CSV table of N, CA and C in Angstrom, one decimal:
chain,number,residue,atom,x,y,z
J,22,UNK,N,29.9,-10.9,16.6
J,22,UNK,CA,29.2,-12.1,17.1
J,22,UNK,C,27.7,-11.9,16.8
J,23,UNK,N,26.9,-12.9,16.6
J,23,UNK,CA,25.8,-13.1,16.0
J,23,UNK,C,24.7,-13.5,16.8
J,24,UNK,N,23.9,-12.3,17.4
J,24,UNK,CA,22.9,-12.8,18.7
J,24,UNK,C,22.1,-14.1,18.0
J,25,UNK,N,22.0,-15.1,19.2
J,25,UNK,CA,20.7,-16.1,18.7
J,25,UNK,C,19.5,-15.6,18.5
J,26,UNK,N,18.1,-16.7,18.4
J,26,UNK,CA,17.3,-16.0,18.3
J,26,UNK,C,16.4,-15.6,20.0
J,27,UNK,N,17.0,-16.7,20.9
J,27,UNK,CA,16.9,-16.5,22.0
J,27,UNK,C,17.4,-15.5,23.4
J,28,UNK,N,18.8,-14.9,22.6
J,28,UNK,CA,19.3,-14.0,23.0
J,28,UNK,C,18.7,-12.7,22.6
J,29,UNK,N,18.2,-12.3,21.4
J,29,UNK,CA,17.3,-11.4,20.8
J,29,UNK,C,15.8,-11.8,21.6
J,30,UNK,N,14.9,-12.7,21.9
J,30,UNK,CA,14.6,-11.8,23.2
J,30,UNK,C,14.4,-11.8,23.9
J,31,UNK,N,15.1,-12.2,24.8
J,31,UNK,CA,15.5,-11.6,26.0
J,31,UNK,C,15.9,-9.9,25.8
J,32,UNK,N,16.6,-10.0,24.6
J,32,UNK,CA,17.0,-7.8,24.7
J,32,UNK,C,16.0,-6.9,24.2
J,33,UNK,N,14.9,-7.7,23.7
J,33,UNK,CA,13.6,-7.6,22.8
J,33,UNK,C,13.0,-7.0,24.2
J,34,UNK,N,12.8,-8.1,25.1
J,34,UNK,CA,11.4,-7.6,26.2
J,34,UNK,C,12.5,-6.6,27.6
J,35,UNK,N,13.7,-6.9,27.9
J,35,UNK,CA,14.5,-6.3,28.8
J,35,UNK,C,15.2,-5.2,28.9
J,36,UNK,N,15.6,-4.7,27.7
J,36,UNK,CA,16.6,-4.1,27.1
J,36,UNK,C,16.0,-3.1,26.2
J,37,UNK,N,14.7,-3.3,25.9
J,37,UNK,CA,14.0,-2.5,24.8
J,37,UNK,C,12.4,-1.9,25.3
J,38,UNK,N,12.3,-2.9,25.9
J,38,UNK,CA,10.7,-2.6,26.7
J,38,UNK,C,10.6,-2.3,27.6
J,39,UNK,N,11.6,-2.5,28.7
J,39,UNK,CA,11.7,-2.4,29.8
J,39,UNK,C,12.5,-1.3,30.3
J,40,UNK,N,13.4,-0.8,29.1
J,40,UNK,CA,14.2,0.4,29.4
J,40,UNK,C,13.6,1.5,29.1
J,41,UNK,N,13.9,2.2,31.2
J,41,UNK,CA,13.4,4.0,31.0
J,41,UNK,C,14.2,4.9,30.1
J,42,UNK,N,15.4,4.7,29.8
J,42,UNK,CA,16.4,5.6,28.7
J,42,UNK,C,16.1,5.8,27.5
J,43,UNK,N,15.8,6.4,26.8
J,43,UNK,CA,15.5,7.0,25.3
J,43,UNK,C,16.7,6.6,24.9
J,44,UNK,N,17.6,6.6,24.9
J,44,UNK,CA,19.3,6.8,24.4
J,44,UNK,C,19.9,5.5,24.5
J,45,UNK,N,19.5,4.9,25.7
J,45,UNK,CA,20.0,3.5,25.4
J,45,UNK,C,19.3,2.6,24.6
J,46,UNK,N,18.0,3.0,25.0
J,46,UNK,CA,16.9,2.0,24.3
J,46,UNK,C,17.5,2.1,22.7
J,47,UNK,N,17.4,3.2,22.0
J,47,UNK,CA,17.5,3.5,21.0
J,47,UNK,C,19.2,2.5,20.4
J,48,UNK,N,19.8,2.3,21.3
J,48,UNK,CA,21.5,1.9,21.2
J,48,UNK,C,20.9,0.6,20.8
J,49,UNK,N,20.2,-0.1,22.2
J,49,UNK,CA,20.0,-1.3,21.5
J,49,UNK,C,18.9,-1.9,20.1
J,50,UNK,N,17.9,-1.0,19.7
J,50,UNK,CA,17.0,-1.2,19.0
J,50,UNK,C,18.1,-1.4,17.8
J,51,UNK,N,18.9,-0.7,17.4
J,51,UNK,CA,19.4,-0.7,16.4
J,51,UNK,C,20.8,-2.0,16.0
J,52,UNK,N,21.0,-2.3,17.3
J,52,UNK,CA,21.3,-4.0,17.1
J,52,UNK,C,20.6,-4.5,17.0
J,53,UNK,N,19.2,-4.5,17.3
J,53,UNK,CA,18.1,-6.0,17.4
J,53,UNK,C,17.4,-6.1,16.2
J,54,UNK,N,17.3,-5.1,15.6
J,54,UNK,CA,16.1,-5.0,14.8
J,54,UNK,C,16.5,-5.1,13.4
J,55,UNK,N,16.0,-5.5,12.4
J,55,UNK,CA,16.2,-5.2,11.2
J,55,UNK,C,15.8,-3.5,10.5
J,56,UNK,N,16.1,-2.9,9.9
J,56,UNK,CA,15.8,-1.5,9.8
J,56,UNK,C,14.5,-1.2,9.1
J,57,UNK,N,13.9,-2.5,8.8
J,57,UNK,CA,12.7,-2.4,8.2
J,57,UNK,C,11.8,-3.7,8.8
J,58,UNK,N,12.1,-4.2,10.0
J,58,UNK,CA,11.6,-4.6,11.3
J,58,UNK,C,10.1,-4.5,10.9
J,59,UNK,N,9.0,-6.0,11.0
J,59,UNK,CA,7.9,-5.6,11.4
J,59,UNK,C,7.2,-6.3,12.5
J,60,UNK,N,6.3,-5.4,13.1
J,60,UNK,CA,6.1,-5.7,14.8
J,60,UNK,C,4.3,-5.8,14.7
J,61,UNK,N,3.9,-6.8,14.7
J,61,UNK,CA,2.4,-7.3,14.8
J,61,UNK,C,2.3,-7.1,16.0
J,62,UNK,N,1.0,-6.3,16.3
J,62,UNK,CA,0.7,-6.0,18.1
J,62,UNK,C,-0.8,-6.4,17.6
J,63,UNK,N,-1.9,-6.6,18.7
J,63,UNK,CA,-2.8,-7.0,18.5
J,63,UNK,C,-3.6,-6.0,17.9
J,64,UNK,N,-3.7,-4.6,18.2
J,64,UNK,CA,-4.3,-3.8,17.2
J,64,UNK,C,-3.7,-2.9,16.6
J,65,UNK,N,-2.2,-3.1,15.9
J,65,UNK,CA,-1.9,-2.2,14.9
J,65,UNK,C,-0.4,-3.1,14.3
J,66,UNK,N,0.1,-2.7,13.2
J,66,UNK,CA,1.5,-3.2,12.6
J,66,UNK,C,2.2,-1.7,13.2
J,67,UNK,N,3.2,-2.3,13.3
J,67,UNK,CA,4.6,-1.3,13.4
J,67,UNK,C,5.5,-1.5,12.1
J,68,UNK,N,6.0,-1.2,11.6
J,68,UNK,CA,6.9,-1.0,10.6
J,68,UNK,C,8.2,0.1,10.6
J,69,UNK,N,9.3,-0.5,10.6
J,69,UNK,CA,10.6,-0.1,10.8
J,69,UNK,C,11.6,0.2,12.2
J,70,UNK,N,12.2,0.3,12.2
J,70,UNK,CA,12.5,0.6,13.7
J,70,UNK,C,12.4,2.1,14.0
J,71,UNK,N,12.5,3.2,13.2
J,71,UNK,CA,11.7,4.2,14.0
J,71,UNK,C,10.8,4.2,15.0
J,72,UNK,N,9.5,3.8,13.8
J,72,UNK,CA,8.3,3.4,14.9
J,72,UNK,C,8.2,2.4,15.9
J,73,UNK,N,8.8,1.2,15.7
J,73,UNK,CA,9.6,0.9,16.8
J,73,UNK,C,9.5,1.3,18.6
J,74,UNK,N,10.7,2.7,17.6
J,74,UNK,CA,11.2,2.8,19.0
J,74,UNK,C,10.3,3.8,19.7
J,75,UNK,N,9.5,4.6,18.5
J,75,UNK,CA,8.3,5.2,19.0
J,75,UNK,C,7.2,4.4,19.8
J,76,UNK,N,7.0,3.7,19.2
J,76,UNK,CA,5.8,2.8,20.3
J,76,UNK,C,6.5,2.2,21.1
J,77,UNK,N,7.4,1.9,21.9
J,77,UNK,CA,8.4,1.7,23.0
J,77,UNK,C,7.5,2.9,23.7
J,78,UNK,N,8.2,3.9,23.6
J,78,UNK,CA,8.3,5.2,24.3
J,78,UNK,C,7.0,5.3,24.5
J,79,UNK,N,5.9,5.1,24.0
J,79,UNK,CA,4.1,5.1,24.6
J,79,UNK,C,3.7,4.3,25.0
J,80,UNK,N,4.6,3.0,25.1
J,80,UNK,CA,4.2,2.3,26.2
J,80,UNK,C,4.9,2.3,27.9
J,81,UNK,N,5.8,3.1,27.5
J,81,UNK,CA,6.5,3.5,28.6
J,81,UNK,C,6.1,4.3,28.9
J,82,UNK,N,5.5,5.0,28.5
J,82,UNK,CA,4.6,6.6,29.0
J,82,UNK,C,3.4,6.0,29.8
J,83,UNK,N,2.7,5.4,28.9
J,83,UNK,CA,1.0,4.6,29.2
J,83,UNK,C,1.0,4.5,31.0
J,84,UNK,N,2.2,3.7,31.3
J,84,UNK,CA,2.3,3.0,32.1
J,84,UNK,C,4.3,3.1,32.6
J,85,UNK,N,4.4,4.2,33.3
J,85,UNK,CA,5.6,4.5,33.1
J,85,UNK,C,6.5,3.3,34.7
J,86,UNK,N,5.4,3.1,35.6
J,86,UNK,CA,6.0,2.0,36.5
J,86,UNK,C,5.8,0.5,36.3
J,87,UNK,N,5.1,0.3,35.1
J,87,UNK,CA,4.6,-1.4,34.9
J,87,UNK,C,6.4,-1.8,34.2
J,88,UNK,N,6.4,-2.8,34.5
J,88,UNK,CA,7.9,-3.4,33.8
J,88,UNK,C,7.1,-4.9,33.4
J,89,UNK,N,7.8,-5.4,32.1
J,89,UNK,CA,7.7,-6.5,31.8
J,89,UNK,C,9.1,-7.7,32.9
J,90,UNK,N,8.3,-9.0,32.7
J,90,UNK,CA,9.4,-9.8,33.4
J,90,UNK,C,9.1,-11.3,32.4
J,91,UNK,N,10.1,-11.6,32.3
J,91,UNK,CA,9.9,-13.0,31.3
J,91,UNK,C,9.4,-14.2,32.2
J,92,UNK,N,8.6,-14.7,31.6
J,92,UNK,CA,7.2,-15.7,32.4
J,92,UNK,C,7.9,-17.0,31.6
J,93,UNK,N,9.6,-17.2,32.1
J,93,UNK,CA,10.2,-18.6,31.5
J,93,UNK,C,11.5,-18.5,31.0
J,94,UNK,N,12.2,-19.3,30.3
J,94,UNK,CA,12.9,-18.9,29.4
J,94,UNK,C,12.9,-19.1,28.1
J,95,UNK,N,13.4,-17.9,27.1
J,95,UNK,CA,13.6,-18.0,25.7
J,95,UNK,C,13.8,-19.1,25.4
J,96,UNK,N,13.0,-19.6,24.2
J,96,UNK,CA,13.0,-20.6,23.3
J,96,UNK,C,13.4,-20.0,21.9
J,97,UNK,N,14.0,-21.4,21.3
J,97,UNK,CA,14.5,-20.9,19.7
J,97,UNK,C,14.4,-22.4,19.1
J,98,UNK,N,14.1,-22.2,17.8
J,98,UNK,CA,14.0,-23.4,17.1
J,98,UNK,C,14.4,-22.3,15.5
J,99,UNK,N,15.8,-22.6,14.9
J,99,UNK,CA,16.0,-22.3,13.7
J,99,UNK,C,16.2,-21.0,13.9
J,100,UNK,N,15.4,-20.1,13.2
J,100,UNK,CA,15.8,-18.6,13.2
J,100,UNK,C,14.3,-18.0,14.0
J,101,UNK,N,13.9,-18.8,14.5
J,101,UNK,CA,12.4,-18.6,15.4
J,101,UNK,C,13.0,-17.8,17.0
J,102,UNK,N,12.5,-17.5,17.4
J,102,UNK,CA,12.8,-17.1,19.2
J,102,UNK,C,11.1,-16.6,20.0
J,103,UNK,N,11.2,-17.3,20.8
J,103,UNK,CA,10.1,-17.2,21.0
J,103,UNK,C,10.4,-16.8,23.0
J,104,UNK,N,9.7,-16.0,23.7
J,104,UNK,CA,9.2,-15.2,24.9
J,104,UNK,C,8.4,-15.2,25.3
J,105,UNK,N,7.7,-16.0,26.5
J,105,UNK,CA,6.2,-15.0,27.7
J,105,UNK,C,6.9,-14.2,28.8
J,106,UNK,N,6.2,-13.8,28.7
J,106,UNK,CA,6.1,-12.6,29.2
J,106,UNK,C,4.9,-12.3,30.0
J,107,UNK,N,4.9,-11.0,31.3
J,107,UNK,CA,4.2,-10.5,31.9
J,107,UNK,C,4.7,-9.1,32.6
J,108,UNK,N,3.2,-8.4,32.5
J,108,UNK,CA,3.5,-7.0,32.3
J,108,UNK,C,2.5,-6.1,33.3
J,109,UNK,N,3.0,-5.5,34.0
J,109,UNK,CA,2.0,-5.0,35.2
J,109,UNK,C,2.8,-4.4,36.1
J,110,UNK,N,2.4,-3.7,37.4
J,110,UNK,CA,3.2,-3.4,38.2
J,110,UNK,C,4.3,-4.2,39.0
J,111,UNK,N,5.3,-4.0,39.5
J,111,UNK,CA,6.6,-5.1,39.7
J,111,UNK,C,5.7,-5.8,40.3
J,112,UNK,N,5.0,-5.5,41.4
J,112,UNK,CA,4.3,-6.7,42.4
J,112,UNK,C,3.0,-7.3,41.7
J,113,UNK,N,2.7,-7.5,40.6
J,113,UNK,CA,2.0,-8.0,39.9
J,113,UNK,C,1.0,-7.7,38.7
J,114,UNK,N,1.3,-9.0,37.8
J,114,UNK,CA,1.3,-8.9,36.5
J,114,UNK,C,-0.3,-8.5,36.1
J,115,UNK,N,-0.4,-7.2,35.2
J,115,UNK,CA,-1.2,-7.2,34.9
J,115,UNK,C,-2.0,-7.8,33.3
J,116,UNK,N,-1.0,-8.1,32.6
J,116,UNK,CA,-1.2,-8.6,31.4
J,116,UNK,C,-0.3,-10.1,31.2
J,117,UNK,N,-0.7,-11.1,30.7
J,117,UNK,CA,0.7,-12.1,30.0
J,117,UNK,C,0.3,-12.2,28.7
J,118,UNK,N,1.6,-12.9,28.3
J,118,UNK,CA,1.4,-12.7,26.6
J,118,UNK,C,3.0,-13.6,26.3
J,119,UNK,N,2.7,-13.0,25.0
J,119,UNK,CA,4.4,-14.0,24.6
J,119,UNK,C,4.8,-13.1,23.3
J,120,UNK,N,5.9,-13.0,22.8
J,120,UNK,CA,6.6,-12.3,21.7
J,120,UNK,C,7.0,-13.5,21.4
J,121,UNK,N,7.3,-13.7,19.9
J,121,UNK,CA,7.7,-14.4,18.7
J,121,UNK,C,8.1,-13.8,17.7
J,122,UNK,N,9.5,-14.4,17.3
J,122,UNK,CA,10.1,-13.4,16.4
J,122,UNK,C,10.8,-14.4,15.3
J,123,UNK,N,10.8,-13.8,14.2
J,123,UNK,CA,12.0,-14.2,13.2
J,123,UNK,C,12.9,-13.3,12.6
J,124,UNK,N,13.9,-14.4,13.0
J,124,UNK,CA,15.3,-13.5,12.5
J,124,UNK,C,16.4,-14.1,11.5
J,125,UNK,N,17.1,-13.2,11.2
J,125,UNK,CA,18.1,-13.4,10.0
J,125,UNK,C,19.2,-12.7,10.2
J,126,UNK,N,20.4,-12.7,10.0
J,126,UNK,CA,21.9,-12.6,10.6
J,126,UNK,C,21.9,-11.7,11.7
J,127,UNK,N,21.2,-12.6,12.9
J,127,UNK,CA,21.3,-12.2,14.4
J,127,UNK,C,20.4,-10.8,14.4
J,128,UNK,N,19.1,-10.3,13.5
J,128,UNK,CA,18.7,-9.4,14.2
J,128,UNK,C,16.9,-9.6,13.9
J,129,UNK,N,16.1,-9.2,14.5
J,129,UNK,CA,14.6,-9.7,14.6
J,129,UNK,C,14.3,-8.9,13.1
J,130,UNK,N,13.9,-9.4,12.4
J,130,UNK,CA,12.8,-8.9,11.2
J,130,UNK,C,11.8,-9.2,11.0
J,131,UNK,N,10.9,-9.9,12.0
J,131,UNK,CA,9.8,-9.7,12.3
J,131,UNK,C,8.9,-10.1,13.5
J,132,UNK,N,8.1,-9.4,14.4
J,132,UNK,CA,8.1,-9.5,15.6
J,132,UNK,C,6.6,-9.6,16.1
J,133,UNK,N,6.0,-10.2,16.4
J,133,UNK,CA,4.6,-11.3,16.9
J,133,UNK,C,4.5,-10.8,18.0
J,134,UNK,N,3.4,-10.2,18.9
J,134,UNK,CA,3.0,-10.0,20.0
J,134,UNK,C,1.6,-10.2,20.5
J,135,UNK,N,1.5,-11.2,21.1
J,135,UNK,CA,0.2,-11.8,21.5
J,135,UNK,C,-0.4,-11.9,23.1
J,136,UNK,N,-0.9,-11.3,23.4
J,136,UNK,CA,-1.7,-11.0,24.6
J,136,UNK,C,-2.4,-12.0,24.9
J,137,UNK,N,-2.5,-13.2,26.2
J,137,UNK,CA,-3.3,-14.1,26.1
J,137,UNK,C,-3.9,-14.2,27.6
J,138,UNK,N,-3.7,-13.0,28.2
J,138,UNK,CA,-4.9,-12.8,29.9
J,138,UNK,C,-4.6,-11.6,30.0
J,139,UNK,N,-5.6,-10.7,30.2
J,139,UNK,CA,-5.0,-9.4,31.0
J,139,UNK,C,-6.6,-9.0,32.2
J,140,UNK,N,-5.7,-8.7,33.5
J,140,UNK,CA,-6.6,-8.6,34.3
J,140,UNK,C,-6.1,-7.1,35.1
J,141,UNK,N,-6.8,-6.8,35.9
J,141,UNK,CA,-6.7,-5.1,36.6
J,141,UNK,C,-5.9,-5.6,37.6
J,142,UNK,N,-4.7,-4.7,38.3
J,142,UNK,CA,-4.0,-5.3,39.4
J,142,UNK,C,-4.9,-4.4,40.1
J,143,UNK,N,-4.4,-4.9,41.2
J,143,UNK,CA,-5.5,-4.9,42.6
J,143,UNK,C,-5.2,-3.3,43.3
């Protein structure tokens, strides 16, 4: 079965960002992603799903109790899927933003991440 593009993320920010597991994380990365996956962050490119799942794991470190929570629901238009997002301690967000992605037979091959408020929680 062939995730949409709105199903990809949701598993993008929930399932991949938000998971403490090395092992699962890694389970799902390898459905979502294309194996040569590129992930635009605001200050660096990621390329492949290795790194990937490497930069998962430092941002889970950075900040090992902040969890993202989706600020809506997934949109899709074509092979587009688009996500906001917010990210901070459970009781409040310290960053929002939005993920945007394009995909091709149900897996993300290329991944947009755009920060558009980030403030100190209290």
């Amino acid at each position: 079965m062939t995730s949409s593009p709105a199903d990809l993320m949701r598993r993008n920010l929930l399932e991949v960002f938000n998971e403490p597991d090395p092992a699962r994380r890694a389970a799902v990365i390898a459905v979502t992603y294309a194996e040569d996956v590129v992930w635009h962050e605001p200050d660096r490119i990621i390329r492949g799903r290795k790194e990937l799942e490497r930069r998962a794991e430092e941002l889970r470190a950075e900040n090992p109790h902040w969890v993202f929570r989706p600020a809506g629901p997934a949109s899709e238009l074509d092979d587009v899927g688009h996500l906001g997002f917010q990210y901070g301690p459970a009781d409040q967000p310290a960053a929002t933003g939005m993920d945007i992605a394009r995909t091709k037979d149900g897996v993300i091959i290329e991944l947009y991440t755009i920060v558009t408020e980030i403030h100190r929680p209290s």
